Short mmCIF file of C-alpha atoms in Angstrom, two decimals:
data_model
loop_
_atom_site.label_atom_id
_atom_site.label_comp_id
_atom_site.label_asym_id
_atom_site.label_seq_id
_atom_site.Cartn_x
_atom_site.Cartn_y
_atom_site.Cartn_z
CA UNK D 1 -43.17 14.97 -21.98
CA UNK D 2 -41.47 11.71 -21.68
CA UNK D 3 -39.99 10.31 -18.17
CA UNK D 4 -37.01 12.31 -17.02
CA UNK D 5 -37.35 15.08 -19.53
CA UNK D 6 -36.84 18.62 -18.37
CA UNK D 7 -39.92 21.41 -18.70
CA UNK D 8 -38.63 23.45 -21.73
CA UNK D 9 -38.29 26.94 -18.89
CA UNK D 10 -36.04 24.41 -16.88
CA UNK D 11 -33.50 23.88 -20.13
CA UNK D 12 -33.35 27.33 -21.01
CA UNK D 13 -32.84 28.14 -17.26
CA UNK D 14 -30.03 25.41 -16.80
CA UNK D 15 -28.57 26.91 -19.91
CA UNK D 16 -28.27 30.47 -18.57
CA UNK D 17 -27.43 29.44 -14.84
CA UNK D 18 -24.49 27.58 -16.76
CA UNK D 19 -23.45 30.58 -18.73
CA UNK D 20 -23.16 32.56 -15.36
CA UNK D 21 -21.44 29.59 -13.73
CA UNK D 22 -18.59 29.60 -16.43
CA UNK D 23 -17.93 33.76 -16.23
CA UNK D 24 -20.19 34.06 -19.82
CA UNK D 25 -22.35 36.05 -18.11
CA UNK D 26 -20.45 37.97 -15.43
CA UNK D 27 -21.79 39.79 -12.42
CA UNK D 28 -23.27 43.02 -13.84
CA UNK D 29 -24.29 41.56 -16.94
CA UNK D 30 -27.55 42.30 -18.43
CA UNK D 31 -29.40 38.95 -18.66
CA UNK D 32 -30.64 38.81 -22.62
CA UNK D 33 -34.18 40.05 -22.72
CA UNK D 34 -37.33 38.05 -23.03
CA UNK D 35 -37.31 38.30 -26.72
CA UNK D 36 -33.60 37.49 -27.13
CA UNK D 37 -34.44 34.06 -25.00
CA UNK D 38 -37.73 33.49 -27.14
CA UNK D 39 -35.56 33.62 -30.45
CA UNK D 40 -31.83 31.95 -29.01
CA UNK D 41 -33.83 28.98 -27.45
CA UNK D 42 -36.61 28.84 -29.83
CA UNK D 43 -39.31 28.89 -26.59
CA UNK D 44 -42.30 31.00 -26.14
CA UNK D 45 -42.77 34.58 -24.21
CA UNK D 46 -44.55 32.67 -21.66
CA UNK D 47 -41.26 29.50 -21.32
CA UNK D 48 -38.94 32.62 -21.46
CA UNK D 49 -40.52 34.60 -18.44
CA UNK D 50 -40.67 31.47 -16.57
CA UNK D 51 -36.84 30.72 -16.80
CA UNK D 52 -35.94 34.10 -15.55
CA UNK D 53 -38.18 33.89 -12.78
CA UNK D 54 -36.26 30.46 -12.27
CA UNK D 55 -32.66 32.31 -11.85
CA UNK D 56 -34.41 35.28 -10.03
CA UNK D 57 -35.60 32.87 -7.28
CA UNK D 58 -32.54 30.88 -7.45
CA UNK D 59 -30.42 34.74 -6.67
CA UNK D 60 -28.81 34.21 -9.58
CA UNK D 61 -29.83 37.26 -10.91
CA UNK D 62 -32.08 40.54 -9.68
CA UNK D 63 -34.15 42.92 -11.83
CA UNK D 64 -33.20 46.73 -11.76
CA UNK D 65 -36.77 48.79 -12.53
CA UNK D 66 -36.67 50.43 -15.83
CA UNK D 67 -33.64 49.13 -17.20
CA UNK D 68 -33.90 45.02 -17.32
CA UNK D 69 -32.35 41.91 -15.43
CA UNK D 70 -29.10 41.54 -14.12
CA UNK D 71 -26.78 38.63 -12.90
CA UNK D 72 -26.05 39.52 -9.19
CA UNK D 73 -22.43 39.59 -7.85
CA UNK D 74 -21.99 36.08 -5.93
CA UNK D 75 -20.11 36.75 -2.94
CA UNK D 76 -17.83 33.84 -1.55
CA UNK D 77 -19.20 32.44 1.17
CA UNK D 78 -17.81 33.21 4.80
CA UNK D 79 -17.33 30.61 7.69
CA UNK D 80 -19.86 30.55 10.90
CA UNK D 81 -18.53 28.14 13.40
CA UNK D 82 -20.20 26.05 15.59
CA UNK D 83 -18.76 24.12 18.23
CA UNK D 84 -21.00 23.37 21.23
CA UNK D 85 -20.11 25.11 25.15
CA UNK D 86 -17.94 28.35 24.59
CA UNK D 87 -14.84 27.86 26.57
CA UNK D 88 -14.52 29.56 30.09
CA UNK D 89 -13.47 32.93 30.65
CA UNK D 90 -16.76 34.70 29.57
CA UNK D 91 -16.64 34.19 25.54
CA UNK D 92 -19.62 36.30 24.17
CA UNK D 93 -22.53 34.56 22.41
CA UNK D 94 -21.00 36.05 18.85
CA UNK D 95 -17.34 35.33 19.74
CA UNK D 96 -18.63 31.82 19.98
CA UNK D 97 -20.42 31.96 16.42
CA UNK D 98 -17.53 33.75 14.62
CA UNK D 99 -15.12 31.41 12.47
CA UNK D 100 -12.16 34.44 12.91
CA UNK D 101 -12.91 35.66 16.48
CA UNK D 102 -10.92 38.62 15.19
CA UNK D 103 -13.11 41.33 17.56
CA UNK D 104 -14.29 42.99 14.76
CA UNK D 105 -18.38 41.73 15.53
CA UNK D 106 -21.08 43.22 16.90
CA UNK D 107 -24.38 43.02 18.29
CA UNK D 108 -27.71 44.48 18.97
CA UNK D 109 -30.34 42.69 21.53
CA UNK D 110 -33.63 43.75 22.66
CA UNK D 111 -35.20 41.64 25.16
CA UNK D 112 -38.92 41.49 26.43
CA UNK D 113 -41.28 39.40 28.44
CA UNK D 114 -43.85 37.14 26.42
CA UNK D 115 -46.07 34.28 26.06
CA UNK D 116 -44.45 31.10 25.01
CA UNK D 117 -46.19 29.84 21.28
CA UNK D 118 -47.24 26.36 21.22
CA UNK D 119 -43.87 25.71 19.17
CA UNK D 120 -41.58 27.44 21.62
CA UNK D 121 -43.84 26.03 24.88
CA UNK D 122 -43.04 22.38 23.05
CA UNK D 123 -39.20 22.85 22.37
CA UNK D 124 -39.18 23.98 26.11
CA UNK D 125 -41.21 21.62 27.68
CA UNK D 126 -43.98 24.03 29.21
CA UNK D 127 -47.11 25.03 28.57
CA UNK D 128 -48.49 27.38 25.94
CA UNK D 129 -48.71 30.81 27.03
CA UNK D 130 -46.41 30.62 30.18
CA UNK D 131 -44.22 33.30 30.43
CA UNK D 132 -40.62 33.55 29.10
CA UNK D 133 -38.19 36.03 28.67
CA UNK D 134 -37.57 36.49 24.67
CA UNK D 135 -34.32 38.04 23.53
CA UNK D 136 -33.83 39.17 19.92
CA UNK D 137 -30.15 39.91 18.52
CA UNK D 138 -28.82 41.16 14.96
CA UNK D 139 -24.87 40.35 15.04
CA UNK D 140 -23.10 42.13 12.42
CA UNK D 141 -19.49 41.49 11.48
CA UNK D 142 -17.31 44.72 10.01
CA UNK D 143 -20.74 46.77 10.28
CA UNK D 144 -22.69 43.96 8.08
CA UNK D 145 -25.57 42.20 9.14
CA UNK D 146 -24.69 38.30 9.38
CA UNK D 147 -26.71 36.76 11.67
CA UNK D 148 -30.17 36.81 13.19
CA UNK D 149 -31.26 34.93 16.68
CA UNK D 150 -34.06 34.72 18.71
CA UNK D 151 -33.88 33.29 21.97
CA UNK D 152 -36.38 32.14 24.60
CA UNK D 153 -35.57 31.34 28.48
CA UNK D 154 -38.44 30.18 31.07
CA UNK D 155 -38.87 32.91 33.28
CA UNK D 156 -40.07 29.89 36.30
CA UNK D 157 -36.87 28.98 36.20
CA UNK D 158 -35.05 32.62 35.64
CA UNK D 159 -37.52 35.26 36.73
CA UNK D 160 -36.68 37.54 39.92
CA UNK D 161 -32.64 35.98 39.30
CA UNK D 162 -29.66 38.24 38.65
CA UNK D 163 -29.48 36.27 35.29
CA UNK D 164 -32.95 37.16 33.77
CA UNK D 165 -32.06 39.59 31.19
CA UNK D 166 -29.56 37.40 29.23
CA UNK D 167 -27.79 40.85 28.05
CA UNK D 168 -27.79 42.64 31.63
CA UNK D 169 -26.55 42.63 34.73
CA UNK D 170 -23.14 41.46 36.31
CA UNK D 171 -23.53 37.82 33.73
CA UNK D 172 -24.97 39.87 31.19
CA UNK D 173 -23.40 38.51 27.52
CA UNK D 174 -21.93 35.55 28.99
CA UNK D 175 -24.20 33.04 27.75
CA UNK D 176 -26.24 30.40 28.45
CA UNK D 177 -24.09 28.03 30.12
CA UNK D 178 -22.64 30.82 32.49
CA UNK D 179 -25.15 32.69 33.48
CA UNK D 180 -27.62 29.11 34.14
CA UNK D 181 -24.17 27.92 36.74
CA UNK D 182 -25.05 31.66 38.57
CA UNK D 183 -28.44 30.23 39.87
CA UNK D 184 -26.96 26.70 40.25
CA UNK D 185 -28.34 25.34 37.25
CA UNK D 186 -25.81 23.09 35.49
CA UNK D 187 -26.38 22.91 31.73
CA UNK D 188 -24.80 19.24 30.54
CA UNK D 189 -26.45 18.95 26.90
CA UNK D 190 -27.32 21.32 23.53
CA UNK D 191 -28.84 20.11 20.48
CA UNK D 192 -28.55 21.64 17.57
CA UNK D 193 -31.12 20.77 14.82
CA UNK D 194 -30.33 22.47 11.05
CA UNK D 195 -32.56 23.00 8.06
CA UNK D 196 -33.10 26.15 5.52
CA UNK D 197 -36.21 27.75 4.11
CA UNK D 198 -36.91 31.07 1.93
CA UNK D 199 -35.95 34.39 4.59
CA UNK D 200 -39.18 35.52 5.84
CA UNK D 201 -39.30 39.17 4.57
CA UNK D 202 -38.15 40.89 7.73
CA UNK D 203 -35.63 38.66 7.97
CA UNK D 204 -34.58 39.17 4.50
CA UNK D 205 -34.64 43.20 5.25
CA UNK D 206 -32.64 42.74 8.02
CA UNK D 207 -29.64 40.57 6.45
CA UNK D 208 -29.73 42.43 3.60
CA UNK D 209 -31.17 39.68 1.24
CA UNK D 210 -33.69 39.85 -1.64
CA UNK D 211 -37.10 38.20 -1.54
CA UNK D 212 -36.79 34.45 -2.07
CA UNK D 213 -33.33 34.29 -0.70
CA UNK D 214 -32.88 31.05 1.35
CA UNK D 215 -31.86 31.33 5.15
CA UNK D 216 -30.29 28.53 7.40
CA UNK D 217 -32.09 27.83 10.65
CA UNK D 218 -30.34 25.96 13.50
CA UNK D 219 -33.13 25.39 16.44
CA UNK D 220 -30.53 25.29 19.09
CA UNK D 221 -31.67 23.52 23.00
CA UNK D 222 -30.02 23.87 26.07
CA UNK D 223 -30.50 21.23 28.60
CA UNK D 224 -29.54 20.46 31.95
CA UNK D 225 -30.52 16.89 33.83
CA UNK D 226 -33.15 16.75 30.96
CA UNK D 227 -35.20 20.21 31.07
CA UNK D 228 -34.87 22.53 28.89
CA UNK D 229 -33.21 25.75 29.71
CA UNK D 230 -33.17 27.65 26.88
CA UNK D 231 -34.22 27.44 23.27
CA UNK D 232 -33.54 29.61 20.01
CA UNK D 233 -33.42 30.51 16.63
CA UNK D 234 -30.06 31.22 14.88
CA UNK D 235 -30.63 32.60 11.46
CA UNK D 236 -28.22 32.89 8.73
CA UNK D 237 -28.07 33.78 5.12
CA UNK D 238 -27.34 30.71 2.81
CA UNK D 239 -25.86 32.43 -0.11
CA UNK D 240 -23.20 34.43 1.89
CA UNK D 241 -22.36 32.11 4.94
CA UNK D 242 -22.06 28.28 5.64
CA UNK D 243 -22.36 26.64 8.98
CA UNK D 244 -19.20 24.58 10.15
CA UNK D 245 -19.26 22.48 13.09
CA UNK D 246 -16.12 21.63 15.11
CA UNK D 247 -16.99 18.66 17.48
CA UNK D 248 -14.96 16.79 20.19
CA UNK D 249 -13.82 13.31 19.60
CA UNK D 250 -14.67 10.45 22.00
#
């Protein structure tokens, strides 16, 4: 294979992914069948396997048992914005990560005391195995799952406060920012770092995605005078949703 030359699955995947691109193979459509591929493309069984596996990974397509492979409806992608503090008044966490804010979401949380891992003790500057409170939510937006987020709060810094259950109590739902000014902790900086990697499984279960789906992760960080208050995990299906941020000029 000479330099810059495409693996022959590759071409015959580019091909197809093309052909569903341009409406030639519409959602529903049953992908042409190993031997159809082995005989339009001129490739072996093996070349013709691999490019389907290609497009399955890719979503592009899903296989249906006992009756063959079939391009998947793409839907259009939906907004989630991001845009730093929520504004006063007592904005719910999922108000805040809605693009509409039309009052249509939902949540579920389920919160429980743990040790921190050596990944969450380093985002939140403490040690492995201290104890925080961990706080899991599925938001859902006209009954669908959208969104997945794990959060984890110190409990040396919220333990035995009104504010310790982030979902209960007189604060309870108000987020981070509000419910850290109740014990006189002032929050003054989030970070917000963003990548993507294939949905673990019970993620993918949860959102409704297919094995090798891709998933955006933002590791979001509160701060305040330099500690850490909170950290978490916002997780969000890639094919259905993309992340827009809406940031202050200075």
């Amino acid at each position: 294979m000479t330099f810059g030359e495409q693996p022959a699955y590759l071409r015959v995947a580019g091909d197809l992914r093309k052909k569903i691109a341009d409406g030639l193979l519409p959602p529903h459509t049953r992908l042409p069948s190993q031997a159809r591929i082995r005989e339009e493309y001129g490739v072996s069984d093996t070349v013709a396997l691999e490019a389907r596996k290609v497009l399955m990974a890719e979503g592009l397509v899903e296989g249906r048992s006992g009756s063959g492979t079939y391009v998947r409806e793409r839907p259009v992608p939906k907004r989630v914005a991001r845009s730093g503090y929520r504004p006063a008044g007592g904005a719910t966490p999922f108000r805040q990560e809605q693009a509409d804010g039309d009052g249509r979401g939902t949540w579920e949380s389920r919160s429980e005391q743990a040790e921190a891992s050596g990944a969450v003790a380093e985002r939140l500057g403490i040690k492995p195995g201290d104890r925080v409170m961990c706080t899991r939510y599925v938001f859902r937006e006209a009954g669908e799952a959208v969104m997945l987020s794990t959060s984890w709060e110190p409990l040396d810094l919220t333990g035995r406060t009104p504010v310790m259950l982030p979902e209960e109590g007189p604060l309870g739902g108000m987020g981070v920012v509000e419910r850290m000014a109740a014990i006189d902790v002032v929050v003054d900086n989030v970070t917000e770092e963003v990548g993507a990697r294939p949905g673990l499984a019970e993620e993918l279960l949860a959102l409704g995605g297919v094995p090798g789906h891709v998933v955006v992760v933002i590791q979001r960080t509160f701060y305040a005078s330099g500690r850490a208050v909170e950290t978490a995990d916002v997780v969000v299906p890639a094919d259905r949703y993309r992340v827009a941020y809406h940031l202050p000029v200075r």
